[in-house]
């Protein structure tokens, strides 16, 4: 079985760990979100790709879900001693090495997909990890501070401001011009099932992304698409509602399902506490099941992945005229919150 | 008193510490060698500037004379885990931060001189530290391996190969096109005395460097020039003789003095063990004194610096039609020994 997963960061990585257990013999291709990417200290940082790579490769800090285990912060402290920021992004020494290798290879002309493959040669994640695009995309968020509107990098909004102010708009800079990375469309075209979790925090709106038909209008080979873990009326991680609000979507399972709509989704998992929304979702033309979606441990996650695969199976053989996949997307360097020694 | 010192790495930094003690009220401008600079892991590394900065700023590893005190090597170990080299250059975590700041500022368009000033804002070295040039210069060494001639970066020759093979030629790539950094010629023009130590290891030959007349042929304000610590018949650090041989100069005090000649030098200090060479040097038209040159501690170094200043004073008021200063030298990126993850 060939499975393609469109995955973000912490949640996506944990979901993948469960999926590997649920389908140990499957060929899994992960199309990793790069919309959260950021340039920090002149280095290219791809938080979501790294979280997937570290998690599946056994190098993740399990407790916080991101960054490396057994991490130290000497480089960051020294940068702060030079007065060079930003200080709010937690880059550890081990993590720095990843960004240094990536940046050096990019500067030497390798595309991000080749760099990611090279990094994975070390981590052996057990899946094929592709960036969604080799082109640069960065998600910026419009906020209002003291009555003045300004744009901040998504990471600044999320990590520094902790979504404490309203997001007026979410702008995926570079998304329009970006092309899917080599292998992405091919993997989707050959997949038995395409799964995705809740859209990543930085990318709440399908509408704000370029929707592409990877099969160019050909009928697909049949693909179900799975779980979106919005549990109850609030996202599990607590802050995504701010971003959803910016694109005019309620943070309820049914509202998000309607937002994606039938053009994107065949099936949809909601949490058991949202069982009441099943009829609502199905009324919108999307098959829906209520199952436990909380990824409390690998076993629970594997069970959830099995439910997603089972739901997808119901669509096996189903042919749809076209379906859409988010294909993201380069832009001028905007290093968030960069400061120089004075 | 205004003193300009043309300085290399470890020895230059230690000499400067003695000079500051010997002349606490002097305005000291250091023109730092950048001919040993190298790109490692995509980062701009300026070993000599950093050694001066760390030494005078209290951050140096005193025992080895280079790199930071209390250093760790997490980033380097992680890079090695990715299979990314070179491994032979000892970049520590604290040191990495310096190169990251420098590289980021250079990429943002700041010249090396401005970057160096920004870095010194933290270290407060008590001297004005200027790179000899904002243009890129890298010293490459031609060697023969298994009968085949090839060029290596000076750092590879020096640090990795430990000068274990003969240097067939020393090539300062970019030197011809390089201009002195802003402030260098002005500092020399206004100096009461210009001092330099033994030419840095990577730059053994005045002939291989562009010699420039910083005063454009005007008569100078009078300047003596000082010590060159080649002690006995072999350089103190033991390997420079290989490099001197490549440019056809014996590693004796007298031979080096003759090599520089009267066009560059007014005065010359030799070690007391070389007292016999004094007459020889003076016969070549260069005033010479034999004094202890071993920089065993700061006091001994300060004493040596006083001798240099005393010798220079003998030339106060002396006018020379022109004198020469080494002004070095940009080039395409050649990262020494770079390897990629396979």
XYZ file of C-alpha atoms in Angstrom:
684
model
C 0.000 0.000 0.000
C 1.239 3.434 -0.921
C 0.286 6.158 1.481
C 0.930 9.867 1.110
C 0.654 12.025 4.199
C 0.556 15.803 4.058
C 2.146 16.618 7.384
C 2.963 19.590 9.522
C 5.086 19.582 12.646
C 4.611 18.044 16.065
C 1.177 16.549 15.495
C 2.035 15.361 12.032
C 5.205 13.691 13.249
C 3.368 11.921 16.050
C 0.636 10.840 13.677
C 3.286 9.376 11.390
C 4.736 7.349 14.208
C 1.302 5.814 14.780
C 0.754 5.298 11.074
C 4.033 3.409 10.738
C 2.897 1.082 13.482
C -0.582 0.703 11.952
C 0.764 -0.006 8.466
C 4.279 -1.371 8.899
C 4.535 -2.607 5.320
C 3.215 0.505 3.633
C 5.373 2.741 1.489
C 4.837 6.075 3.152
C 5.677 9.355 1.458
C 5.448 12.418 3.636
C 4.891 15.781 1.974
C 6.148 18.104 4.673
C 4.888 21.588 5.278
C 7.483 24.274 4.558
C 5.107 27.190 5.055
C 6.481 27.694 8.560
C 10.057 27.953 7.308
C 12.069 30.894 8.499
C 15.520 32.404 8.099
C 17.145 32.883 11.470
C 20.726 34.074 11.913
C 21.160 33.716 8.159
C 20.289 30.043 8.354
C 17.393 28.272 6.696
C 15.230 26.677 9.363
C 12.521 24.193 8.380
C 10.776 23.429 11.669
C 8.200 20.993 10.322
C 10.558 18.937 8.182
C 12.961 18.697 11.100
C 10.291 17.706 13.576
C 9.224 14.845 11.306
C 12.851 13.821 10.725
C 13.873 13.994 14.384
C 10.694 12.298 15.620
C 10.850 9.353 13.239
C 14.644 9.158 13.505
C 14.713 8.994 17.290
C 16.334 12.373 17.864
C 13.357 14.402 19.071
C 12.919 15.966 22.491
C 9.924 13.815 23.391
C 8.615 16.078 26.090
C 8.337 19.298 24.137
C 7.752 17.566 20.823
C 10.232 19.686 18.855
C 13.978 20.185 18.863
C 16.648 17.693 19.718
C 16.941 15.527 22.762
C 19.863 16.171 25.127
C 20.114 19.668 23.719
C 22.354 22.559 24.813
C 22.073 26.252 23.977
C 25.636 27.573 23.878
C 25.441 29.062 20.382
C 22.195 30.865 21.167
C 23.617 32.304 24.388
C 26.685 33.530 22.531
C 24.534 35.118 19.836
C 22.609 36.898 22.568
C 25.928 38.066 24.068
C 26.609 39.744 20.702
C 23.193 41.351 20.947
C 22.027 39.337 17.959
C 18.488 38.061 18.001
C 15.844 36.970 17.834
C 16.033 35.324 21.222
C 12.521 33.949 21.218
C 13.226 31.071 18.868
C 14.734 28.116 20.695
C 17.545 26.900 18.482
C 19.796 24.452 20.283
C 23.365 23.520 19.400
C 22.471 20.161 17.886
C 19.654 21.719 15.929
C 21.987 24.463 14.650
C 24.091 21.821 12.921
C 21.075 20.737 10.863
C 20.410 24.307 9.756
C 24.086 24.889 8.974
C 24.243 21.829 6.736
C 20.977 22.769 5.046
C 22.001 26.371 4.450
C 25.400 25.403 3.105
C 23.924 22.875 0.696
C 21.249 25.329 -0.477
C 23.943 27.950 -1.062
C 25.869 25.386 -3.075
C 22.855 24.996 -5.330
C 21.110 21.900 -4.067
C 17.311 22.144 -3.949
C 15.597 21.700 -0.590
C 14.313 18.288 -1.626
C 17.877 17.050 -2.229
C 19.031 18.612 1.041
C 16.192 16.936 2.912
C 17.122 13.600 1.394
C 20.746 14.110 2.462
C 19.728 14.965 6.027
C 17.435 11.936 6.143
C 20.363 9.715 5.173
C 21.449 10.232 8.746
C 18.060 9.994 10.434
C 16.579 7.099 8.487
C 13.003 8.108 9.295
C 11.526 5.047 7.570
C 9.414 7.226 5.306
C 10.252 9.204 2.197
C 10.230 12.814 3.350
C 9.657 15.465 0.690
C 9.280 19.185 1.229
C 5.983 20.304 -0.303
C 8.014 22.707 -2.464
C 11.614 23.566 -3.265
C 10.492 27.171 -3.617
C 10.478 29.516 -0.709
C 7.205 30.118 1.048
C 6.832 31.952 4.306
C 3.658 32.548 6.166
C 3.262 36.071 7.455
C 0.540 37.217 9.808
C -0.975 40.690 9.830
C -1.569 42.023 13.334
C -2.456 45.336 14.875
C -0.189 46.836 17.527
C -1.226 50.145 19.104
C -3.634 50.734 16.273
C -0.951 50.165 13.671
C -1.142 47.245 11.312
C 2.062 45.317 10.677
C 3.141 41.946 9.389
C 5.150 39.459 11.378
C 6.526 36.102 10.384
C 4.233 33.304 11.452
C 6.876 32.014 13.839
C 7.023 35.402 15.509
C 3.256 35.399 15.831
C 3.171 31.884 17.158
C 6.329 31.512 19.220
C 7.034 35.063 20.423
C 3.552 36.511 20.664
C 1.924 33.163 21.431
C -1.042 34.230 19.338
C -1.873 36.709 22.067
C -3.194 39.250 19.590
C -5.741 38.726 16.845
C -4.512 37.620 13.459
C -6.034 40.063 10.949
C -4.819 38.105 7.942
C -2.610 35.169 7.093
C -0.434 35.683 4.029
C 1.498 32.773 2.530
C 4.215 34.860 0.878
C 5.536 33.133 -2.223
C 2.759 30.570 -2.337
C 1.334 31.702 -5.655
C 4.607 31.201 -7.493
C 5.681 28.023 -5.774
C 5.720 24.670 -7.504
C 5.401 21.290 -5.849
C 8.779 19.702 -5.154
C 9.956 16.942 -7.480
C 8.163 13.729 -6.585
C 5.222 15.274 -4.783
C 2.676 15.072 -7.575
C 3.979 11.684 -8.677
C 3.621 10.313 -5.152
C 0.074 11.601 -4.892
C -0.815 10.278 -8.332
C 0.391 6.812 -7.376
C -0.978 6.785 -3.845
C -3.615 4.360 -2.636
C -4.584 6.835 0.005
C -3.734 10.434 0.839
C -4.040 11.449 4.458
C -3.729 14.752 6.120
C -4.206 15.998 9.557
C -5.639 19.301 10.556
C -4.005 21.897 8.371
C -0.894 23.147 10.037
C -1.295 26.105 12.322
C 0.352 28.421 9.866
C -1.809 27.373 7.001
C -5.375 27.426 8.201
C -7.057 28.245 4.985
C -7.296 26.138 1.889
C -8.542 29.270 0.177
C -5.393 31.191 0.917
C -3.291 28.526 -0.735
C -3.038 27.722 -4.366
C -5.168 24.693 -4.952
C -3.806 22.539 -7.671
C -5.099 19.539 -9.433
C -2.103 17.261 -9.457
C -3.644 14.954 -12.008
C -4.361 17.693 -14.461
C -8.037 16.817 -14.661
C -7.505 13.090 -15.215
C -9.621 10.812 -13.064
C -7.726 9.698 -10.043
C -6.977 6.202 -8.926
C -9.233 6.565 -5.913
C -8.113 8.151 -2.749
C -9.611 8.636 0.646
C -8.345 11.332 2.902
C -8.429 11.245 6.602
C -8.380 12.636 10.018
C -8.505 16.207 11.103
C -8.021 16.286 14.823
C -9.997 19.251 15.913
C -11.473 17.952 19.110
C -14.537 19.527 20.647
C -14.918 23.127 19.700
C -11.309 24.150 20.170
C -8.111 22.998 18.563
C -6.083 20.713 20.784
C -3.101 23.049 20.915
C -5.281 25.947 21.946
C -4.081 28.750 19.739
C -5.167 27.706 16.263
C -8.595 29.231 16.783
C -6.978 32.652 16.445
C -5.623 31.751 13.055
C -8.831 30.088 11.946
C -10.723 33.193 12.952
C -8.494 35.244 10.652
C -9.784 33.284 7.691
C -13.376 33.315 8.867
C -13.677 29.725 9.985
C -15.156 28.635 13.291
C -12.940 26.230 15.177
C -15.434 23.416 15.170
C -14.959 20.118 13.420
C -18.047 20.642 11.231
C -17.058 24.169 10.242
C -13.573 23.110 9.241
C -14.972 20.187 7.271
C -17.318 22.514 5.395
C -14.428 24.893 4.837
C -12.392 22.260 3.054
C -15.409 20.966 1.328
C -15.940 18.109 -1.005
C -13.425 19.355 -3.513
C -10.656 18.320 -1.171
C -12.082 15.723 1.185
C -13.615 12.317 0.695
C -13.654 11.422 4.343
C -13.263 13.075 7.671
C -12.641 11.817 11.160
C -13.984 13.714 14.108
C -13.336 12.950 17.738
C -15.887 10.908 19.688
C -16.807 14.016 21.662
C -17.879 15.533 18.355
C -20.071 12.583 17.372
C -22.966 15.029 17.022
C -21.239 16.670 14.082
C -21.093 13.564 11.958
C -24.471 14.135 10.327
C -23.580 17.754 9.649
C -20.359 16.790 7.898
C -21.988 14.047 5.884
C -24.697 16.472 4.825
C -21.875 18.449 3.204
C -21.049 15.393 1.136
C -18.117 14.143 3.180
C -18.126 10.704 4.763
C -17.501 11.043 8.463
C -16.780 8.832 11.451
C -16.362 9.689 15.109
C -13.349 7.932 16.685
C -10.869 8.802 19.464
C -8.476 11.307 17.941
C -6.331 12.190 20.943
C -2.781 10.965 20.249
C -2.051 10.124 23.869
C 0.537 7.515 22.946
C 1.781 5.567 19.944
C -0.829 2.831 20.393
C -3.720 5.284 20.505
C -2.262 7.049 17.484
C -1.898 3.772 15.602
C -5.557 2.981 16.350
C -6.562 6.352 14.950
C -4.440 5.776 11.851
C -6.170 2.426 11.333
C -9.543 4.163 11.446
C -8.360 6.628 8.853
C -7.156 3.840 6.573
C -10.421 1.953 7.088
C -12.435 5.021 6.145
C -10.261 5.496 3.086
C -10.829 1.899 2.064
C -14.508 2.639 1.659
C -13.499 4.812 -1.251
C -11.206 2.300 -2.876
C -12.159 2.026 -6.485
C -14.169 5.202 -6.298
C -13.172 7.472 -9.110
C -13.384 11.189 -8.819
C -12.970 13.552 -11.719
C -10.334 15.577 -9.951
C -9.104 16.268 -6.571
C -7.050 18.932 -5.038
C -3.922 18.900 -3.051
C -2.313 21.767 -1.334
C 0.889 22.452 -3.081
C 2.788 25.139 -1.533
C 5.290 27.083 -2.409
C 10.290 31.580 -2.823
C 10.416 35.154 -1.709
C 12.863 37.815 -0.688
C 14.635 37.162 2.556
C 12.746 38.569 5.497
C 14.443 37.463 8.667
C 11.931 37.839 11.415
C 12.949 40.095 14.245
C 16.582 40.197 13.204
C 18.638 42.517 15.327
C 22.245 43.563 14.871
C 24.866 44.329 17.428
C 24.759 48.087 17.858
C 51.223 58.188 20.739
C 49.542 56.513 17.802
C 50.711 53.013 17.089
C 49.701 50.805 14.190
C 50.386 47.106 14.465
C 50.131 44.746 11.520
C 49.146 41.564 13.309
C 48.495 37.927 12.583
C 47.023 35.399 14.963
C 48.267 33.894 18.209
C 51.653 35.609 18.317
C 50.236 38.917 17.178
C 47.513 38.808 19.800
C 49.996 38.037 22.557
C 52.308 40.771 21.359
C 49.405 43.206 21.493
C 48.677 42.286 25.072
C 52.283 43.161 25.948
C 52.150 46.344 23.881
C 49.032 47.539 25.703
C 50.864 47.103 28.984
C 53.995 48.795 27.649
C 52.068 51.764 26.221
C 48.835 52.018 28.184
C 48.004 55.495 26.896
C 48.718 54.846 23.254
C 46.005 54.781 20.617
C 46.569 51.400 19.058
C 45.156 50.449 15.686
C 45.550 46.827 14.718
C 45.486 45.925 11.046
C 44.570 42.278 11.246
C 45.616 39.643 8.766
C 42.716 38.200 6.787
C 44.879 36.131 4.459
C 44.166 33.037 6.558
C 40.409 33.492 6.262
C 38.408 30.501 5.186
C 34.824 29.487 4.469
C 33.830 26.497 6.554
C 30.313 25.064 6.622
C 29.202 28.066 4.614
C 30.418 30.409 7.315
C 33.083 33.081 7.041
C 35.851 32.314 9.510
C 38.529 34.932 10.227
C 40.927 33.119 12.547
C 43.398 35.947 13.044
C 40.859 38.697 13.680
C 39.086 36.442 16.159
C 42.265 35.472 17.958
C 43.116 39.144 18.473
C 39.551 39.920 19.565
C 39.238 36.980 21.939
C 42.728 37.439 23.394
C 42.367 41.149 24.125
C 38.734 40.726 25.166
C 39.392 38.002 27.698
C 37.642 35.188 25.837
C 40.618 33.233 24.508
C 41.549 29.683 25.410
C 44.843 30.675 27.019
C 46.436 27.283 26.778
C 46.062 26.676 23.069
C 46.134 30.351 22.164
C 43.150 30.223 19.804
C 39.448 29.547 20.152
C 37.215 30.291 23.082
C 37.706 29.400 26.698
C 35.264 26.939 28.258
C 34.435 25.680 24.795
C 32.201 22.765 23.755
C 31.986 21.014 20.397
C 28.379 19.901 20.030
C 27.759 21.558 16.665
C 30.922 20.070 15.185
C 30.029 16.596 16.415
C 26.570 16.913 14.906
C 28.011 18.082 11.602
C 30.257 15.034 11.621
C 27.197 12.853 12.343
C 25.740 14.219 9.089
C 28.981 13.298 7.368
C 29.732 16.952 6.762
C 33.311 18.073 7.048
C 35.974 19.163 7.248
C 36.601 17.684 10.653
C 40.153 18.906 11.007
C 39.243 22.484 11.830
C 38.392 22.902 15.496
C 35.314 25.112 15.555
C 33.677 25.161 18.958
C 30.097 26.108 19.791
C 30.975 29.532 21.182
C 33.216 30.228 18.232
C 30.452 29.183 15.821
C 28.298 32.028 17.110
C 30.931 34.550 16.039
C 31.059 33.105 12.533
C 27.269 32.970 12.311
C 26.954 36.649 13.224
C 29.746 37.596 10.821
C 28.312 35.589 7.938
C 24.818 36.931 8.471
C 26.025 40.527 8.555
C 28.194 40.048 5.456
C 25.224 38.518 3.637
C 23.169 41.539 4.663
C 25.716 43.753 2.944
C 27.934 44.992 5.728
C 31.655 45.095 4.893
C 34.011 43.005 7.013
C 35.360 46.133 8.690
C 31.868 47.076 9.917
C 31.238 43.512 11.022
C 34.512 43.451 12.925
C 33.597 46.688 14.653
C 30.223 45.214 15.634
C 31.832 42.087 17.048
C 34.358 44.189 18.961
C 31.487 46.104 20.573
C 31.078 42.988 22.654
C 34.728 42.184 23.249
C 36.046 45.678 23.918
C 39.612 44.735 22.977
C 40.981 48.174 23.899
C 42.426 48.630 20.425
C 40.849 49.575 17.134
C 40.780 46.356 15.156
C 40.611 46.665 11.369
C 40.766 43.867 8.844
C 43.592 44.575 6.416
C 40.987 44.450 3.634
C 37.243 44.160 3.173
C 37.968 42.178 0.022
C 38.330 38.462 0.100
C 41.824 37.042 0.136
C 42.651 33.431 0.744
C 46.056 31.929 0.881
C 46.401 28.690 -1.028
C 49.403 26.422 -0.914
C 50.600 24.263 -3.783
C 51.715 20.828 -2.671
C 52.612 17.570 -4.340
C 50.763 14.413 -3.357
C 51.788 11.148 -5.035
C 53.558 13.082 -7.716
C 50.507 15.174 -8.452
C 50.494 18.879 -7.785
C 47.403 20.321 -6.156
C 46.389 23.403 -4.252
C 44.999 23.367 -0.737
C 43.758 26.187 1.422
C 46.433 27.435 3.754
C 44.407 26.238 6.731
C 44.301 22.747 5.282
C 48.045 22.866 4.786
C 48.671 24.188 8.233
C 46.007 22.574 10.426
C 45.238 19.309 8.644
C 48.579 18.488 7.065
C 50.594 20.259 9.744
C 53.011 21.405 7.072
C 54.145 17.790 6.797
C 54.751 18.108 3.072
C 56.763 20.732 1.247
C 54.998 23.887 0.154
C 55.806 24.290 -3.551
C 54.212 27.713 -3.757
C 52.144 30.077 -1.682
C 49.392 31.842 -3.595
C 47.458 34.708 -1.999
C 44.317 34.337 -4.106
C 42.577 37.671 -4.508
C 45.502 39.695 -3.187
C 46.164 41.564 -6.410
C 42.643 42.977 -6.575
C 42.199 43.667 -2.889
C 42.098 47.151 -1.470
C 43.028 48.153 2.060
C 39.988 48.356 4.333
C 38.623 51.820 5.170
C 40.819 53.403 7.810
C 43.914 51.308 7.220
C 45.883 53.772 5.128
C 44.682 56.695 7.228
C 45.827 54.970 10.414
C 49.242 54.251 8.932
C 49.564 57.789 7.598
C 48.852 59.234 11.018
C 50.868 56.732 13.016
C 53.869 57.649 15.092
C 55.129 54.127 14.728
C 54.160 51.070 12.716
C 55.061 47.718 14.192
C 54.812 44.277 12.827
C 55.830 40.927 13.984
C 57.159 38.124 11.911
C 54.955 37.881 8.866
C 52.097 35.554 9.550
C 52.643 31.940 8.687
C 50.363 32.129 5.707
C 52.042 35.152 4.283
C 55.740 34.520 4.340
C 56.703 36.564 1.404
C 56.534 40.293 0.995
C 57.155 39.628 -2.667
C 54.047 37.522 -3.018
C 51.921 40.334 -1.687
C 51.075 43.555 -3.370
C 53.284 46.173 -1.857
C 51.613 49.494 -1.706
C 52.760 52.913 -0.810
C 49.998 54.119 1.458
C 51.174 57.713 1.301
C 51.125 57.820 -2.440
C 54.738 58.926 -2.651
C 54.393 61.762 -0.143
C 57.048 61.907 2.530
C 55.887 60.189 5.638
C 55.659 61.553 9.124
C 58.451 59.303 10.296
C 57.924 55.770 11.306
C 60.006 53.025 12.815
C 58.983 49.437 12.482
C 59.751 46.687 14.852
C 60.221 43.204 15.957
C 60.257 40.066 13.943
C 60.517 37.176 16.327
C 62.376 34.581 14.430
C 64.542 33.197 17.173
C 67.720 31.321 16.374
C 67.628 29.650 13.033
C 64.088 28.295 13.268
C 60.727 29.979 13.726
C 59.387 29.640 17.233
C 56.293 27.713 16.156
C 58.337 25.259 14.171
C 56.521 24.967 10.882
C 57.001 28.354 9.255
C 60.331 27.268 7.820
C 58.405 25.118 5.345
C 56.521 28.125 4.114
C 59.585 30.351 4.060
C 61.374 27.709 2.005
C 58.584 27.902 -0.570
C 59.451 31.526 -1.210
C 63.175 30.944 -1.164
C 64.014 32.497 2.180
C 66.165 30.860 4.821
C 64.551 30.829 8.234
C 67.233 32.915 9.885
C 66.708 36.350 11.322
C 69.259 37.920 8.977
C 67.841 36.257 5.887
C 64.326 37.394 6.688
C 65.571 40.910 7.376
C 67.327 41.009 4.015
C 64.189 39.603 2.397
C 62.083 42.480 3.614
C 64.825 44.900 2.972
C 65.139 48.564 3.553
C 62.094 49.414 1.483
C 59.923 48.075 4.252
C 61.960 48.133 7.423
C 63.663 50.873 9.390
C 64.453 48.716 12.382
C 64.550 45.101 13.301
C 64.710 43.245 16.559
C 66.431 39.921 16.749
C 66.545 37.630 19.729
C 69.569 37.745 22.025
C 70.609 34.318 20.778
C 70.912 35.911 17.352
C 73.114 38.778 18.549
C 75.658 37.706 15.951
C 73.271 38.665 13.180
C 72.995 42.303 14.212
C 75.951 43.459 12.134
C 74.666 41.527 9.141
C 71.262 43.172 9.353
C 72.685 46.637 9.847
C 74.935 46.098 6.852
C 71.724 45.738 4.869
C 70.745 49.216 5.995
C 68.366 48.237 8.768
C 68.943 49.312 12.362
C 69.016 46.242 14.556
C 69.064 45.370 18.233
C 69.266 42.018 19.975
C 66.779 41.712 22.839
C 64.798 38.827 24.391
C 61.965 38.091 21.999
C 60.378 35.072 23.628
C 56.867 36.075 24.782
C 56.920 33.843 27.850
C 54.420 36.008 29.706
C 52.801 39.427 29.494
C 55.664 41.113 31.347
C 58.302 39.694 29.037
C 56.170 40.655 26.069
C 55.725 44.191 27.419
C 59.498 44.471 27.791
C 59.940 43.409 24.191
C 57.322 45.914 23.052
C 59.188 48.672 24.930
C 62.365 47.751 23.063
C 60.510 47.976 19.796
C 59.128 51.405 20.676
C 62.583 52.558 21.808
C 64.123 51.447 18.547
C 61.377 53.242 16.656
C 62.004 56.417 18.612
C 65.472 56.585 17.121
C 63.749 57.268 13.855
C 61.423 59.912 15.145
C 61.665 62.906 12.894
C 63.404 60.893 10.239
C 61.686 61.409 6.947
C 61.606 58.785 4.308
C 60.380 59.382 0.788
C 58.069 56.413 0.823
C 57.522 53.287 2.647
C 55.592 50.183 1.985
C 52.933 48.391 3.877
C 51.438 45.062 3.092
C 47.954 45.654 2.022
C 46.143 42.562 1.264
C 43.631 41.697 -0.617
C 38.133 38.780 -2.741
C 37.806 35.565 -4.740
C 35.393 32.821 -5.639
C 34.303 30.630 -2.776
C 36.573 27.660 -2.288
C 35.539 25.842 0.833
C 38.467 23.743 1.865
C 37.813 20.057 2.113
C 34.055 20.448 2.067
C 32.246 17.155 2.042
C 28.559 16.496 1.673
C 26.378 13.841 3.228
C 26.178 11.053 0.643
